[in-house]
Coordinates of C-alpha atoms in Angstrom, one line a residue:
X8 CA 57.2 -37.4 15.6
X9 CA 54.7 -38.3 13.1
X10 CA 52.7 -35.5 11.7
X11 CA 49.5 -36.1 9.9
X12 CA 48.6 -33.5 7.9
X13 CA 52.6 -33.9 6.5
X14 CA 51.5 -37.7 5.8
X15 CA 48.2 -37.5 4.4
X16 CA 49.6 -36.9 1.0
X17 CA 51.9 -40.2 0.9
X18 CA 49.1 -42.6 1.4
X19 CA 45.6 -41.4 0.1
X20 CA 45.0 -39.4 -3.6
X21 CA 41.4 -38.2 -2.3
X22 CA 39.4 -37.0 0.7
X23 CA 36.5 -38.8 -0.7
X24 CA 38.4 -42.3 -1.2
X25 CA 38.2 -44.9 1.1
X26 CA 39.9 -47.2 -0.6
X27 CA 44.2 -46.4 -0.1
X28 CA 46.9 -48.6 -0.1
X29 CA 49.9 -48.5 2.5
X30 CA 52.3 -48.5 0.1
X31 CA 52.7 -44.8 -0.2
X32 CA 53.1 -44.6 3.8
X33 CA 55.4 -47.5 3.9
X34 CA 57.9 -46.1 1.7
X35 CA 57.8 -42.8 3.4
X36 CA 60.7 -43.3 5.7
X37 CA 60.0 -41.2 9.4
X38 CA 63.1 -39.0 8.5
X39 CA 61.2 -37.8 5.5
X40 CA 58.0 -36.9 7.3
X41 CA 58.0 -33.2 8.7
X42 CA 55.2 -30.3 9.6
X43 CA 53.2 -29.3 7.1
X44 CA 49.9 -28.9 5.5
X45 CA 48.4 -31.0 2.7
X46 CA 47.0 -28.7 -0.1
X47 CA 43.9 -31.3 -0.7
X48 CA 43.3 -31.4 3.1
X49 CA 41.6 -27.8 4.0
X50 CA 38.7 -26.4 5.9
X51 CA 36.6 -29.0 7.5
X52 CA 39.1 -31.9 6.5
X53 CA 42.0 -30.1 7.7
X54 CA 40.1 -29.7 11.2
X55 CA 39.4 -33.4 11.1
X56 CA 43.0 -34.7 10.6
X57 CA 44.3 -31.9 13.3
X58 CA 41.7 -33.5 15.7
X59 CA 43.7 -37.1 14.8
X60 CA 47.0 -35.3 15.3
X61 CA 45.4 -34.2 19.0
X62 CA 44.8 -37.6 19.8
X63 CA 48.4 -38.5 18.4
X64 CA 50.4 -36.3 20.1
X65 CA 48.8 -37.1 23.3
X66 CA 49.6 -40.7 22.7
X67 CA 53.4 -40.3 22.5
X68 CA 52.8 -39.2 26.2
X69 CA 50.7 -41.8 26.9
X70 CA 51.7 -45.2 29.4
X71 CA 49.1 -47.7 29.8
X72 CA 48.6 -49.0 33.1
X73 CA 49.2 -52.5 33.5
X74 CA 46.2 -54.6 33.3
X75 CA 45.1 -56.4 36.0
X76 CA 42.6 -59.7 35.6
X77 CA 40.2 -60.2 38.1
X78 CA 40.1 -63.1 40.1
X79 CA 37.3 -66.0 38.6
X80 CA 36.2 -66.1 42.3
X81 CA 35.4 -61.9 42.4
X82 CA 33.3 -62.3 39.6
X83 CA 31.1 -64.6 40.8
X84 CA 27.8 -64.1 42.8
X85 CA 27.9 -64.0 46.5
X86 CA 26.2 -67.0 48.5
X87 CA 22.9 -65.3 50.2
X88 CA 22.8 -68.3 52.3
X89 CA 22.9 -67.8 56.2
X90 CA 25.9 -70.8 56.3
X91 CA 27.8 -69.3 53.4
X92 CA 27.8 -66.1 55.1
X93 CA 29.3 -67.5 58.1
X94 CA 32.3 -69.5 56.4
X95 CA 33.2 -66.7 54.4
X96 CA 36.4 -66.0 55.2
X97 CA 36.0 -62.1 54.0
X98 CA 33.8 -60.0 52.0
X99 CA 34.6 -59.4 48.4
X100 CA 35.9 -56.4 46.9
X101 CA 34.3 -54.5 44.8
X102 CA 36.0 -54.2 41.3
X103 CA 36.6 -51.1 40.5
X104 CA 35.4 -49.5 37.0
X105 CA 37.1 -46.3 37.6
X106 CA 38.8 -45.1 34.6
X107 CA 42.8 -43.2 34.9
X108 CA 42.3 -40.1 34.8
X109 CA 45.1 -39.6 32.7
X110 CA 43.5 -41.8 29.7
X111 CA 43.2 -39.5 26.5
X112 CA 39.8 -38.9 24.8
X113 CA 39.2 -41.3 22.7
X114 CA 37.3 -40.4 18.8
X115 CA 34.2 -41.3 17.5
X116 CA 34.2 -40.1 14.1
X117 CA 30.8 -40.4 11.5
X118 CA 29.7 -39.6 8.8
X119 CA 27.7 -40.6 5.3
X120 CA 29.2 -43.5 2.9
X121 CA 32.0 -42.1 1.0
X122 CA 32.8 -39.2 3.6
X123 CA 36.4 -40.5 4.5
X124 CA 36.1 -42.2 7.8
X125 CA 38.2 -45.4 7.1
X126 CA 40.2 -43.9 5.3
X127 CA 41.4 -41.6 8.5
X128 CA 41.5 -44.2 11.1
X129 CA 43.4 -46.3 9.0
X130 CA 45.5 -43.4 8.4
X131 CA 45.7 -42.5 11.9
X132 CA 46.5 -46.1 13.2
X133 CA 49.4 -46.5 10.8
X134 CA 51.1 -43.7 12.0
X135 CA 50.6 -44.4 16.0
X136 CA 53.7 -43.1 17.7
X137 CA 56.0 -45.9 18.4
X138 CA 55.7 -46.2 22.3
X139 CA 52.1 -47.8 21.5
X140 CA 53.2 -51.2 21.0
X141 CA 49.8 -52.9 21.1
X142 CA 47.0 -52.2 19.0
X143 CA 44.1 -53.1 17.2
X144 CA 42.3 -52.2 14.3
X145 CA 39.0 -54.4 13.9
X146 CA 35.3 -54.2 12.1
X147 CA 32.9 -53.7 14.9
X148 CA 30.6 -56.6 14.2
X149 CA 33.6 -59.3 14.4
X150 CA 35.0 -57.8 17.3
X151 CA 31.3 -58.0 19.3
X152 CA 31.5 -62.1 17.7
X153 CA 34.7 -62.5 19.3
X154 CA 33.2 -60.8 22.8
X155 CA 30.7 -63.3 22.9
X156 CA 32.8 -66.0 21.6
X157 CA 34.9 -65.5 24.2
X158 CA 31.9 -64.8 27.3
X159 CA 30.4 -68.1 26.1
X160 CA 34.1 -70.4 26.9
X161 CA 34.2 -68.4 30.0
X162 CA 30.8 -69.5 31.1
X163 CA 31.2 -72.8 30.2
X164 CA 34.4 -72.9 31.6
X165 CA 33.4 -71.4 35.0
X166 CA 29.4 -71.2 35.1
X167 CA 26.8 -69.4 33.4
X168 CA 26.7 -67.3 36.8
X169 CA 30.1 -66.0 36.3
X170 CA 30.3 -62.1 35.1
X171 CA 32.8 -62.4 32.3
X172 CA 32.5 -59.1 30.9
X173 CA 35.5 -57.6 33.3
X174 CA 37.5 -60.6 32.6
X175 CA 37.5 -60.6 28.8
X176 CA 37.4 -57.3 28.5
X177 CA 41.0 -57.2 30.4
X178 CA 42.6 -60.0 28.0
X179 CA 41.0 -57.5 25.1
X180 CA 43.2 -54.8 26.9
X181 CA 46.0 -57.2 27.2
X182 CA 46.1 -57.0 23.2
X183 CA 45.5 -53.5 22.4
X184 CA 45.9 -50.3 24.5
X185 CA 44.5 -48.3 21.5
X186 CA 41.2 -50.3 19.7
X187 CA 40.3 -49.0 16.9
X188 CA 36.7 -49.9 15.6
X189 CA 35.0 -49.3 11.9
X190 CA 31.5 -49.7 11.2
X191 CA 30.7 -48.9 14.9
X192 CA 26.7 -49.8 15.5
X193 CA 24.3 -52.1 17.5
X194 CA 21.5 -53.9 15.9
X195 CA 21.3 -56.9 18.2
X196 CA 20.0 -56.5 21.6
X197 CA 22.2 -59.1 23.1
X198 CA 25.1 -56.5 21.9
X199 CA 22.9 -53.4 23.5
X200 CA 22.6 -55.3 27.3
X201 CA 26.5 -55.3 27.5
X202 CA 28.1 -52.8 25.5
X203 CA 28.3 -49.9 28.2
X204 CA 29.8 -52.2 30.7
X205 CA 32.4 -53.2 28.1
X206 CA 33.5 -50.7 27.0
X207 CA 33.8 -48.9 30.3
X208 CA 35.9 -51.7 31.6
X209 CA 38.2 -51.5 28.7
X210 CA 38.1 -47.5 29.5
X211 CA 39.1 -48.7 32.8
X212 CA 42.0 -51.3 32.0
X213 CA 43.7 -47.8 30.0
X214 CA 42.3 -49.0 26.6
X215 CA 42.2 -46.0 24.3
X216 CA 38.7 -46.3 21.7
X217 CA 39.0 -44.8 18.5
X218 CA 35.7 -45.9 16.2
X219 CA 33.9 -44.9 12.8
X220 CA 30.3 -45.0 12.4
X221 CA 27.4 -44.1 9.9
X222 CA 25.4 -42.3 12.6
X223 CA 25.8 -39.9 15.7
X224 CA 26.1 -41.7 19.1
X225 CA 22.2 -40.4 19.8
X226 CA 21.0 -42.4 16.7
X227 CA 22.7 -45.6 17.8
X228 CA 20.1 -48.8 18.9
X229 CA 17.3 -46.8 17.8
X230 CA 13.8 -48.1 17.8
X231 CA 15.8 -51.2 19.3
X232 CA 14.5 -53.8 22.4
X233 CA 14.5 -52.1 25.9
X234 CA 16.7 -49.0 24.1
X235 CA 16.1 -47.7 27.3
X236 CA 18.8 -49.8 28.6
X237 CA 21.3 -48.7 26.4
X238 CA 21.2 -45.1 26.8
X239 CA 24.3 -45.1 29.7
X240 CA 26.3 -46.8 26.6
X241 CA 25.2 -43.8 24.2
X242 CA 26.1 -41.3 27.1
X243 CA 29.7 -43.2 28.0
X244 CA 30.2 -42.2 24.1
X245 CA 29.4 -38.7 24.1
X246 CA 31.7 -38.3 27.4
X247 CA 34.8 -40.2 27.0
X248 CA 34.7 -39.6 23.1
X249 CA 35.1 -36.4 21.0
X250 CA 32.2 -37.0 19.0
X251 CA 33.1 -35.7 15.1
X252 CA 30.9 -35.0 12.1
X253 CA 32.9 -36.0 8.8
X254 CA 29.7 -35.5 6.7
X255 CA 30.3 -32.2 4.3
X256 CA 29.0 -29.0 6.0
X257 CA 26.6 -26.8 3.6
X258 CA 27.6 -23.4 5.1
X259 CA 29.7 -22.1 2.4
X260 CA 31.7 -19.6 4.3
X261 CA 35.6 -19.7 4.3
X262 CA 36.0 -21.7 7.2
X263 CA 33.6 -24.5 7.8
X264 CA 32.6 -25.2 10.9
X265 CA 34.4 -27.0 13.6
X266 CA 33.1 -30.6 13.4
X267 CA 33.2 -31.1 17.4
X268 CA 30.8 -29.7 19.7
X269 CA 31.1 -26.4 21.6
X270 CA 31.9 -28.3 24.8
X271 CA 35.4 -29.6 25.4
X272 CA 36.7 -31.6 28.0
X273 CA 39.1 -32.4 29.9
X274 CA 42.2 -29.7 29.7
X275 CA 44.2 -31.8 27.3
X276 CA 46.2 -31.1 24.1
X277 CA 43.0 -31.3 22.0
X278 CA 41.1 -28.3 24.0
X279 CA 43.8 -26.1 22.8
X280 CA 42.8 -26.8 19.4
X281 CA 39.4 -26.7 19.9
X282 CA 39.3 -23.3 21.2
X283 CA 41.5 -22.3 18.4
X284 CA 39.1 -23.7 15.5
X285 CA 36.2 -22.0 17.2
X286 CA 38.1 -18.6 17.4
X287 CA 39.0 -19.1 13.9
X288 CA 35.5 -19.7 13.2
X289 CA 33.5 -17.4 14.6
X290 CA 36.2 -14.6 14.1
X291 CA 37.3 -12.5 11.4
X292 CA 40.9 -13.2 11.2
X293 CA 41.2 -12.0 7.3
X294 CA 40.1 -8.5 8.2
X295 CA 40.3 -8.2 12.1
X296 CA 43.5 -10.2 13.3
X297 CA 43.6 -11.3 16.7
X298 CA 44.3 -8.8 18.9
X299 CA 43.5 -7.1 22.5
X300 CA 40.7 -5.0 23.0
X301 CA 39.3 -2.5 25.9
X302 CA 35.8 -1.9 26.1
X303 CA 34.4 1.0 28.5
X304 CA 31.7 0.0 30.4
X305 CA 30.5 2.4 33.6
X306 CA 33.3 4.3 33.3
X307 CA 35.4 1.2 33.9
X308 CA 37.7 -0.3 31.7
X309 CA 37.5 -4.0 30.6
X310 CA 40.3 -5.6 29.0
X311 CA 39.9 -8.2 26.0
X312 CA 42.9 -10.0 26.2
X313 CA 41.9 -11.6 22.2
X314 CA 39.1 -10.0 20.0
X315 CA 38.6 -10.9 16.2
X316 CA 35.7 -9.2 14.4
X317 CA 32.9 -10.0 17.0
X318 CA 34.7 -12.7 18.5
X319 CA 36.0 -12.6 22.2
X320 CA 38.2 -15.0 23.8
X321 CA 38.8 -15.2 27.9
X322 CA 40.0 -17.8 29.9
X323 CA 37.9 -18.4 32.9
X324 CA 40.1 -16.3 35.5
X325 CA 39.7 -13.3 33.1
X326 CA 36.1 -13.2 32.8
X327 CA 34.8 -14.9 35.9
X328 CA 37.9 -14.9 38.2
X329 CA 37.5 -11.0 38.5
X330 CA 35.1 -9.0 40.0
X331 CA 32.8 -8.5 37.2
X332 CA 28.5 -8.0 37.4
X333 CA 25.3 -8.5 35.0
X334 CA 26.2 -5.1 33.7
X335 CA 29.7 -5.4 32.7
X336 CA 28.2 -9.0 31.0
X337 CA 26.1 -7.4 29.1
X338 CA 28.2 -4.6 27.7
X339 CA 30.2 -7.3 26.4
X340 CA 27.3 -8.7 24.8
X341 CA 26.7 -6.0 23.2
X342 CA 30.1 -5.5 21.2
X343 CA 30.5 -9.3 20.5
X344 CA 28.5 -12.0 19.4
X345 CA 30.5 -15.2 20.4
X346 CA 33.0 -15.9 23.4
X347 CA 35.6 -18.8 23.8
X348 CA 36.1 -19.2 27.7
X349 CA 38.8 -22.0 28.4
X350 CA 40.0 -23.5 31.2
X351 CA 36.9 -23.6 33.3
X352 CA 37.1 -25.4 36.7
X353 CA 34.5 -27.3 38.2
X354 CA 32.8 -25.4 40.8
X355 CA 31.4 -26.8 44.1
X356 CA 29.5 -25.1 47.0
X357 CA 32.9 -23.8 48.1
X358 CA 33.4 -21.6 45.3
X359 CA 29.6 -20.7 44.9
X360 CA 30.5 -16.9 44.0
X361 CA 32.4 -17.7 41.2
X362 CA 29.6 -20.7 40.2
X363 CA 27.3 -17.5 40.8
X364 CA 29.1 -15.5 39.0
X365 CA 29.6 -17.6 35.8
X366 CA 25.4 -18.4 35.8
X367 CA 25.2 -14.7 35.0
X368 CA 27.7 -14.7 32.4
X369 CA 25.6 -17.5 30.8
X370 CA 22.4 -16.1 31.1
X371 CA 23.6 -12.9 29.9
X372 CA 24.9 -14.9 27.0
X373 CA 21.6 -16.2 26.3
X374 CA 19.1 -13.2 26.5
X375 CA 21.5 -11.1 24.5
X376 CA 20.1 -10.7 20.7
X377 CA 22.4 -9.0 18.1
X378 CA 20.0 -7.4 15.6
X379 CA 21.3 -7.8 11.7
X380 CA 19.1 -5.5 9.3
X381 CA 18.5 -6.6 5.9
X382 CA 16.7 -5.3 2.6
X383 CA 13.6 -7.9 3.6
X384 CA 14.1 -8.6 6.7
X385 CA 15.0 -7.8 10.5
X386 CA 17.5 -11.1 12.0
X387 CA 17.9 -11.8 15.6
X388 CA 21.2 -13.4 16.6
X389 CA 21.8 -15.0 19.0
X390 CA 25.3 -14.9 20.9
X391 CA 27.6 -18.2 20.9
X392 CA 29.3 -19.7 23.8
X393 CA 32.4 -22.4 23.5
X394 CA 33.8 -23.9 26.5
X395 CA 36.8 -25.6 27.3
X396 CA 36.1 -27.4 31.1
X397 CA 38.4 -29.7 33.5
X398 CA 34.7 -31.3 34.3
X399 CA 32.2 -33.3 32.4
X400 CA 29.7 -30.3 31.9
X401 CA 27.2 -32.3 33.8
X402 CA 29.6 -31.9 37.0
X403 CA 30.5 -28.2 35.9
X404 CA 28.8 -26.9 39.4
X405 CA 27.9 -29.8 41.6
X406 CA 30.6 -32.8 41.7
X407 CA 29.8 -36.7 41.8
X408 CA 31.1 -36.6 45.4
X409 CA 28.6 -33.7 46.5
X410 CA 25.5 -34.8 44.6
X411 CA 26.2 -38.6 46.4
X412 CA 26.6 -36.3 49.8
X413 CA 23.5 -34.3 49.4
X414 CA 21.1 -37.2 48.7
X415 CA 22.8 -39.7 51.3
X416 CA 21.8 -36.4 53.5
X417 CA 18.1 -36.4 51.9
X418 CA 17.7 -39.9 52.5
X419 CA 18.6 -39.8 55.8
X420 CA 16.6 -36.7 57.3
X421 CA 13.4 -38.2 55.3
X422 CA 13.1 -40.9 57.0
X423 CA 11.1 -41.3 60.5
X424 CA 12.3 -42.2 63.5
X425 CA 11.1 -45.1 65.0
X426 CA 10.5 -43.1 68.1
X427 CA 9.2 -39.9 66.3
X428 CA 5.4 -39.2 66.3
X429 CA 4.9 -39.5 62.3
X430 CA 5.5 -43.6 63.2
X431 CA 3.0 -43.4 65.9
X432 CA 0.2 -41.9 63.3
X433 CA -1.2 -45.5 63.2
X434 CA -2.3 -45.4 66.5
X435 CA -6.1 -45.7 67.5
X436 CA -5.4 -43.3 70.3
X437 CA -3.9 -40.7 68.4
X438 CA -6.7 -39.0 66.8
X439 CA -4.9 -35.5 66.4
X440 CA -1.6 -36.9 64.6
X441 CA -0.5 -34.8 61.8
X442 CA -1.3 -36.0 58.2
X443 CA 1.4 -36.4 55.9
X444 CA 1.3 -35.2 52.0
X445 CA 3.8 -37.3 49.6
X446 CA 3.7 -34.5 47.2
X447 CA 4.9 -32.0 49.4
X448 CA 8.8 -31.5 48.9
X449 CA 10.6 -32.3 51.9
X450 CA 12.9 -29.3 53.6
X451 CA 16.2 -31.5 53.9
X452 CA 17.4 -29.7 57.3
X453 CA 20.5 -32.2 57.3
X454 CA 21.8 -30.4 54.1
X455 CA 24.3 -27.2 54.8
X456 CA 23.6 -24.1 54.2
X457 CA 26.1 -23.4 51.6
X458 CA 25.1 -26.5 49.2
X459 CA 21.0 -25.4 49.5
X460 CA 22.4 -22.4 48.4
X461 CA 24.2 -23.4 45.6
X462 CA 21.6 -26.1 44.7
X463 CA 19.0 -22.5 45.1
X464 CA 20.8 -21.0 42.1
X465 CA 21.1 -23.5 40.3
X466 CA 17.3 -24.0 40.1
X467 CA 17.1 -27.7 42.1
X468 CA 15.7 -29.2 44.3
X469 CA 15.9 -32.2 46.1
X470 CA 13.5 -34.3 44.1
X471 CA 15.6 -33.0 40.6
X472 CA 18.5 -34.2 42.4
X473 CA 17.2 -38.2 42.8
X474 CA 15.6 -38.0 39.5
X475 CA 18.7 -36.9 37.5
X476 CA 21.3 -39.3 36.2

């Protein structure tokens, strides 16, 4: 098994180079590559290249499913006409865009001119684990001319009605099960209307995306033509892809920051990592190894399983899984100014104490305030939270299947009766009927108890719910 902190050294003289020729990797023969660190490769750099070997280990695990092509016939419009409706001989299926849940989480590394980010991809695409036997590594603007190279032979082929998109982007995943993109960015707005759908359906077809770019995903398209359209794209990015900051950090402390958010998911190899490099962080290893702790609170003992200077690190079970309140929260808070939580679940109605539970951990989290006292001034600090999550954290406490559930409920106990007396209020001879106020929320009676009150402390409402993504 490859390594790439063991290989960095054989290809590249310089962090800051991204120029490198393959001869030094070539001639490395796999016997000759082993564990261990590169000298040149520390700090943020060495964080980078471990989030690479994530992604690589994962792959040597990986099997892409096989991809299917859609039929020409499925990807063209239904006839609305009343005869075409009666010769159809069955309704079409709906394709489905849902990606394997056992696809790995792709990268999307960025960074200033000169920071390194070709340099690793090409670094990490050279040294893909064997079992990947397809793969492409290709500047994003030729491989959006090829896309529409190829959508343009398929419309003349088969109509300019026909929705291409799926098709091509399954003989894309045909090629490649790991794409890997430089320069990634959208100028054109003909790129912007299909990007999302693309690249979701090479998500779904297995396709693993691994992509450089000059600017975070939230900068992408901006100031563009109906951007507004192309925001689902920069959210598919920020979900399905560890987003990574290559650009030097300015805090001059020992260890640099992390370069990936607080927020990991799902429980793969990389969250592992992730919680390590915050630990590492926001500890003090040097002068407070890792170690367990007891802190007293109410005459009750709470057990730290790892502490590091002000550092505390639970998994979810510890902290949340056991019968803890506000109190015992913020005690904690008290003693330590950061907490790594890992392996969060995602919570539904049916585990609403724990959801409960957690929400007061948080909160406690964010009112707590360490005071620092210095020579000129008083600092308040505030306390850090890292997560590692099964769940998208926008599904931590309601799921897709529940928030579909609850409006589909909504919909159906808003609207009248045919019989009821709100649809007589047009009568003439009904001068008494009840007025009716659009702003006024409706009460929802058709949603259970238990998901109103999970939905109560969670702070929404019914009009939130339809108005979120």
């Amino acid at each position: 098994m490859h390594n790439l902190l063991a290989v960095f050294p054989c290809k590249y003289s310089g962090v800051g180079s991204e120029q490198g020729g393959a001869k030094g990797l070539k001639s490395a023969a796999p016997s000759s590559i082993h564990y261990g660190k590169a000298s040149m490769f520390s700090g943020h750099g060495n964080c980078l290249v471990q989030s690479l070997q994530d992604l690589h280990d994962m792959l040597i695990e990986y099997h892409p499913p096989k991809v299917v092509h859609p039929s020409i016939s499925s990807l063209k419009p239904q006839s609305q006409s009343f005869f075409g409706s009666l010769f159809r001989r069955k309704p079409q299926q709906k394709l489905s865009t849902q990606i394997p849940p056992n696809l790995p989480k792709g990268l999307y590394m960025y960074g200033d001119v000169g920071s390194g980010k070709t340099m690793l991809m090409d670094l990490f695409y050279d040294t893909l684990p064997p079992n990947i036997t397809s793969k492409t590594r290709i500047h994003f603007h030729n491989f959006m001319q090829d896309v529409h190279k190829r959508l343009h032979a398929m419309k003349l082929k088969h109509g300019s009605d026909l929705d291409a998109i799926l098709y091509v982007a399954a003989d894309i995943a045909e090629q490649a099960s790991v794409l890997c993109f430089d320069e990634f960015q959208c100028t054109d707005v003909a790129d912007a209307m299909i990007l999302r759908r693309l690249l979701e359906a090479l998500m779904t077809h297995g396709v693993v995306l691994v992509t450089t770019s000059n600017r975070h995903p939230n900068d992408l398209y901006k100031n563009g033509i109906q951007r507004q359209s192309f925001i689902p794209c920069i959210n598919l990015l920020k979900t399905r892809l560890r987003v990574l900051n290559l650009d030097s950090t300015t805090d001059y402390r020992k260890i640099p920051r992390p370069p990936s958010g607080v927020y990991h998911h799902p429980l793969d190899k990389a969250a592992v990592s992730h919680a390590e490099k915050w630990f590492k962080f926001l500890g003090d290893f040097e002068n407070d190894p890792p170690h367990k702790s007891v802190q007293r609170v109410w005459g009750r003992d709470i057990e730290v399983p790892k502490a590091s200077g002000r550092a505390a690190w639970f998994t979810f079970d510890e902290l949340i899984g056991k019968a803890k309140g506000a109190a015992d929260y913020l005690e904690l808070c008290k003693s330590y100014d950061a907490f790594i939580v890992t392996e969060v679940p995602g919570m539904t109605y049916r585990e609403r104490d724990l959801a409960r539970r957690f929400i007061t951990f948080v909160d406690a989290v964010y009112e707590s305030h360490n005071v620092t006292l210095s020579t000129s001034s008083i600092l308040f600090q505030q306390a850090k939270l890292v997560l590692t999550s099964t769940v998208p954290l926008y599904q931590l406490f309601l799921s897709p299947d529940e928030v579909s559930e609850a409006l589909h409920s909504a919909d159906s106990s808003s609207t009248p009766s045919p019989s009821s007396p709100s649809s007589t209020s047009s009568n003439p001879t009904n001068n008494h009927s009840t007025p009716t106020y659009p702003n006024k929320p409706a009460h929802h009676e058709d949603i259970s108890d238990l998901m109103r009150q999970m939905m109560d402390d969670l702070g929404l409402s019914m009009n939130v719910l339809k108005s979120s993504s």
